[in-house]
XYZ file of C-alpha atoms in Angstrom:
338
model
C 0.057 0.019 -0.013
C 1.274 3.309 -0.975
C 0.171 6.567 0.598
C 1.705 10.238 1.283
C 0.562 11.572 4.675
C 1.546 15.119 4.028
C -1.541 17.046 4.629
C -2.890 19.514 2.438
C -5.765 22.300 3.199
C -9.386 21.352 2.660
C -11.174 23.655 0.087
C -14.062 24.195 2.785
C -11.772 24.909 5.947
C -12.483 21.686 7.264
C -9.931 18.952 8.526
C -7.159 19.108 6.017
C -7.116 16.466 3.386
C -4.155 14.009 2.906
C -2.080 14.974 0.002
C -2.655 12.215 -3.019
C 0.405 11.041 -4.653
C 0.693 7.462 -5.786
C -2.537 5.690 -5.852
C -3.116 3.254 -2.933
C -2.746 -0.373 -3.707
C -3.074 -3.722 -1.593
C -1.723 -7.030 -1.917
C -5.212 -8.425 -3.110
C -5.622 -8.280 -7.009
C -9.200 -8.517 -8.881
C -9.725 -12.262 -8.369
C -9.933 -11.942 -4.620
C -12.800 -13.131 -2.755
C -14.208 -11.325 0.315
C -13.210 -14.021 2.567
C -9.415 -13.271 1.355
C -9.224 -9.427 1.914
C -10.752 -10.042 5.462
C -8.677 -12.927 6.500
C -7.178 -12.410 9.884
C -9.215 -9.488 10.772
C -11.279 -9.443 13.892
C -14.497 -7.398 14.302
C -15.602 -8.704 17.491
C -17.379 -5.845 19.215
C -18.084 -3.626 15.851
C -21.637 -3.175 14.516
C -22.323 -2.748 10.742
C -25.108 -1.809 8.534
C -25.363 -3.175 5.167
C -28.106 -1.931 2.889
C -29.596 -4.372 0.409
C -27.645 -7.041 2.312
C -30.201 -9.984 1.948
C -28.832 -11.037 -1.613
C -26.206 -10.705 -4.020
C -23.181 -8.534 -3.354
C -25.090 -7.402 -0.125
C -25.252 -11.125 1.417
C -21.649 -11.577 0.556
C -20.560 -8.590 2.599
C -22.740 -9.594 5.396
C -21.203 -13.010 5.281
C -17.622 -11.816 5.314
C -18.218 -9.317 7.966
C -20.377 -11.682 10.242
C -17.408 -14.075 9.790
C -14.966 -11.750 11.282
C -17.177 -11.363 14.318
C -19.123 -8.183 13.441
C -22.828 -7.745 14.503
C -24.634 -6.981 11.462
C -27.846 -5.608 10.577
C -29.423 -6.286 7.455
C -31.508 -3.436 5.847
C -33.758 -4.306 3.373
C -37.072 -3.444 1.912
C -38.534 -6.990 2.327
C -37.485 -8.286 5.933
C -38.572 -11.864 4.899
C -36.148 -11.872 2.133
C -33.084 -12.122 4.676
C -34.505 -14.821 6.176
C -32.563 -17.433 4.323
C -29.426 -15.755 4.992
C -30.112 -15.115 8.913
C -30.843 -18.874 9.074
C -27.892 -20.050 7.305
C -25.397 -17.809 9.345
C -27.238 -18.925 12.406
C -26.822 -22.504 11.450
C -23.168 -21.971 10.744
C -22.336 -20.607 14.369
C -18.974 -18.993 15.362
C -20.008 -15.614 13.700
C -21.205 -12.253 14.754
C -24.913 -11.700 15.359
C -27.144 -10.669 12.426
C -30.096 -8.713 12.358
C -32.852 -7.601 9.787
C -34.403 -4.261 10.012
C -36.874 -2.742 7.246
C -35.755 0.051 5.404
C -36.985 1.416 2.042
C -34.461 3.939 0.586
C -37.001 5.426 -1.448
C -39.214 6.514 1.327
C -37.652 9.107 3.513
C -39.858 8.376 6.388
C -38.828 4.550 6.149
C -35.052 6.070 6.298
C -35.983 8.115 9.107
C -37.380 5.520 11.025
C -34.585 3.500 10.612
C -31.941 6.148 11.917
C -34.291 7.354 14.994
C -34.568 3.832 16.242
C -30.900 2.967 15.775
C -29.433 3.332 19.533
C -25.760 2.077 19.320
C -22.529 3.523 17.962
C -22.080 2.201 14.360
C -18.536 1.384 13.072
C -19.645 0.221 9.485
C -22.103 1.473 7.120
C -22.026 -0.050 3.816
C -24.496 1.540 1.193
C -24.863 -1.368 -0.958
C -28.473 -1.394 -2.204
C -29.331 -0.049 -5.432
C -31.515 -0.383 -8.761
C -30.474 -0.240 -12.122
C -31.864 1.051 -15.505
C -35.422 1.423 -14.769
C -37.039 1.254 -18.406
C -39.227 4.351 -17.801
C -39.069 7.547 -15.909
C -40.129 6.648 -12.499
C -40.722 9.291 -9.680
C -41.339 8.767 -6.063
C -44.130 10.635 -3.846
C -41.765 13.365 -3.666
C -41.114 13.900 -7.354
C -37.609 12.510 -7.187
C -36.190 10.219 -10.163
C -36.389 6.648 -8.542
C -32.673 5.536 -9.180
C -31.435 8.730 -7.849
C -33.741 8.480 -4.963
C -32.840 5.065 -3.922
C -29.157 4.982 -5.181
C -27.970 8.336 -3.651
C -30.653 10.391 -1.819
C -31.736 7.457 0.611
C -28.057 6.718 1.092
C -27.204 10.387 1.826
C -30.393 10.475 4.093
C -29.368 7.328 6.089
C -25.817 8.420 6.598
C -27.053 11.836 7.836
C -29.291 10.176 10.193
C -26.868 7.883 11.386
C -24.127 10.372 11.787
C -24.164 10.425 15.678
C -23.798 6.675 15.765
C -21.006 6.683 13.354
C -19.384 9.519 15.228
C -19.867 7.996 18.493
C -17.834 4.863 17.142
C -14.721 6.938 17.285
C -13.460 5.455 14.109
C -16.231 4.437 11.694
C -16.235 3.739 7.866
C -18.937 4.648 5.236
C -18.600 2.449 2.176
C -20.434 3.424 -1.039
C -21.109 0.925 -3.909
C -20.919 2.934 -7.143
C -20.394 1.699 -10.790
C -18.375 2.186 -13.906
C -21.355 3.630 -15.258
C -20.596 6.859 -13.537
C -18.093 7.587 -16.059
C -20.576 8.628 -18.834
C -22.751 10.979 -16.675
C -21.842 13.697 -14.547
C -24.506 15.139 -12.057
C -27.080 17.363 -13.949
C -27.407 20.066 -11.425
C -30.014 21.739 -13.643
C -32.016 18.806 -14.300
C -31.344 16.027 -12.096
C -34.796 14.183 -12.347
C -35.124 14.295 -16.209
C -37.977 16.950 -16.063
C -36.777 18.552 -19.290
C -34.177 16.448 -20.835
C -35.080 12.819 -22.201
C -35.060 10.094 -19.838
C -32.458 7.413 -20.408
C -32.152 4.558 -18.358
C -28.318 4.291 -18.195
C -27.997 7.998 -17.894
C -30.024 8.210 -14.990
C -28.324 5.218 -13.464
C -25.073 6.601 -14.241
C -25.881 9.986 -12.799
C -26.815 8.243 -9.450
C -23.501 6.506 -9.406
C -21.702 9.782 -9.799
C -23.556 11.122 -6.951
C -22.550 8.056 -5.053
C -18.679 8.919 -5.354
C -19.421 12.818 -4.857
C -21.020 11.904 -1.585
C -17.743 10.244 -0.275
C -15.748 13.286 -1.315
C -18.163 15.550 0.420
C -17.967 13.781 3.586
C -14.478 14.968 4.321
C -16.272 17.226 6.324
C -16.428 14.272 8.838
C -13.093 13.242 9.104
C -12.433 15.457 12.142
C -15.012 12.986 13.883
C -13.338 9.755 12.800
C -15.618 8.861 10.027
C -14.305 7.967 6.783
C -16.266 7.284 3.205
C -14.875 5.496 0.109
C -16.574 4.657 -2.825
C -16.059 1.595 -4.924
C -16.907 -0.241 -8.491
C -17.252 -3.996 -7.831
C -16.703 -5.035 -11.370
C -19.117 -7.024 -13.830
C -21.341 -9.351 -11.963
C -24.713 -11.017 -12.600
C -26.845 -10.322 -9.671
C -30.382 -9.257 -9.129
C -29.394 -5.801 -10.221
C -30.255 -6.648 -13.753
C -33.719 -7.503 -13.389
C -35.087 -4.501 -15.357
C -32.720 -4.758 -18.070
C -34.583 -6.270 -20.928
C -33.464 -9.460 -22.854
C -32.086 -7.732 -26.029
C -29.864 -5.621 -24.123
C -28.764 -8.688 -21.965
C -28.064 -10.420 -25.423
C -26.251 -7.265 -26.474
C -24.134 -7.286 -23.536
C -23.227 -10.900 -24.313
C -24.722 -12.645 -20.870
C -27.897 -13.900 -22.450
C -28.166 -16.557 -25.341
C -31.007 -17.063 -27.859
C -32.733 -19.445 -25.445
C -32.692 -16.842 -22.585
C -30.307 -18.494 -20.452
C -27.950 -16.038 -18.616
C -24.399 -16.730 -18.123
C -21.419 -14.561 -17.292
C -18.742 -13.624 -19.581
C -15.185 -14.862 -18.878
C -14.011 -11.446 -16.978
C -17.310 -11.391 -14.903
C -16.815 -11.811 -11.266
C -18.484 -14.121 -8.810
C -20.578 -12.259 -6.128
C -18.103 -13.028 -3.630
C -15.435 -11.518 -5.801
C -17.369 -8.641 -6.380
C -17.798 -7.927 -2.839
C -14.353 -8.153 -1.835
C -13.723 -4.429 -2.431
C -16.668 -3.445 -0.376
C -15.335 -6.007 2.380
C -11.754 -4.232 1.978
C -13.093 -0.739 2.385
C -15.520 -1.791 5.298
C -12.783 -3.587 7.419
C -9.282 -3.898 6.360
C -6.469 -1.941 8.457
C -4.899 -1.142 5.126
C -7.603 1.648 4.627
C -7.445 3.097 8.186
C -7.763 6.960 7.778
C -8.371 6.735 4.061
C -11.112 8.870 2.753
C -13.027 10.527 -0.305
C -11.317 7.882 -2.870
C -12.657 5.391 -5.350
C -11.686 1.876 -5.495
C -11.991 -1.013 -8.059
C -10.384 -4.427 -7.902
C -9.111 -3.860 -4.606
C -7.116 -0.946 -5.301
C -7.394 2.739 -5.596
C -8.825 3.387 -9.323
C -6.665 5.719 -11.649
C -8.538 8.988 -12.624
C -9.485 9.016 -16.542
C -9.933 11.749 -18.766
C -13.354 12.688 -20.587
C -13.922 10.621 -23.751
C -11.392 7.732 -22.663
C -12.683 4.718 -23.861
C -10.250 2.249 -21.722
C -12.331 0.412 -19.189
C -11.985 1.134 -15.481
C -10.983 4.214 -13.718
C -12.973 7.296 -12.207
C -14.236 10.279 -13.907
C -12.639 13.728 -12.661
C -16.364 14.760 -12.440
C -16.962 12.328 -9.656
C -13.941 13.467 -7.500
C -14.502 17.466 -8.010
C -14.842 18.652 -4.547
C -16.699 21.974 -5.576
C -19.175 19.425 -7.197
C -19.246 17.177 -4.220
C -20.010 20.393 -1.715
C -22.676 21.664 -4.449
C -24.196 18.361 -4.306
C -24.323 17.861 -0.479
C -26.046 21.082 -0.400
C -28.559 20.232 -3.015
C -29.270 16.938 -1.222
C -29.732 18.339 2.245
C -32.180 21.099 0.600
C -34.221 18.374 -1.026
C -34.348 16.340 2.177
C -36.000 19.595 4.159
C -38.198 20.227 1.546
C -39.415 17.214 0.767
């Protein structure tokens, strides 16, 4: 791992940010599994919340954190969906306790209820839940575009509501699951909910994932409270996230045959491999004190230029501290006025 500890001034007068030089690396490559990156880490006595933790990447994240001794709360819209995982971990024994709690990220009242009833210090918040490529423009009762509401605004509200619990932990981590799709969609402050521009499922998804990264940059204001926040791209994985993607698009991606059978391409990851970077950011001592960065394949990603076609990397528009502060203010206002 390579870092430069020399401080540099924060643009908003908050605690200075670490100077950025070489990208942060770890001993783990793109094929590492969640269990590999957390091997030897003891999370006994730590509490974690994983949104969307009942299936897919979220479930693998829960398994790894619980196996390391953490007390994990799965936050999910349908509490019953987490029952198989709860039964599995209970039967396995030797792991931290698991709880299930209702949370609908698109409903501010549900988010508020979750945060208000949380009474303990919180060491780890993994913002994992998400929806992708809704085929038609769908709005919440507050008039928010559904992907932005679920993927970003709901998690932003949850982090704000849980801020006292994160602060009380003394050294807490926020992990935000983004996507490489952010590269093609800067946040549109003039029309975030597609009221005037034509709705496009992938632009809407990409914008929400840009917002996720910007949230972790804006969260530098919490660094003095011992709270760090980092974003990640888990890579290509087939999970329930693709449930809104039509068959023609799946075939165009090369992951569905003419008979409708779905199978991953050679470079796709398993769910456990995809969860590795989430678990790394959530629990590895290699990430102590690191905040406001974007990771993929268990290492910090390079910044790419606009129009660059090489896969991977993080777009500069997602790391812009001015855009991050503007988005923080926009989201806080949206929640107040809702």
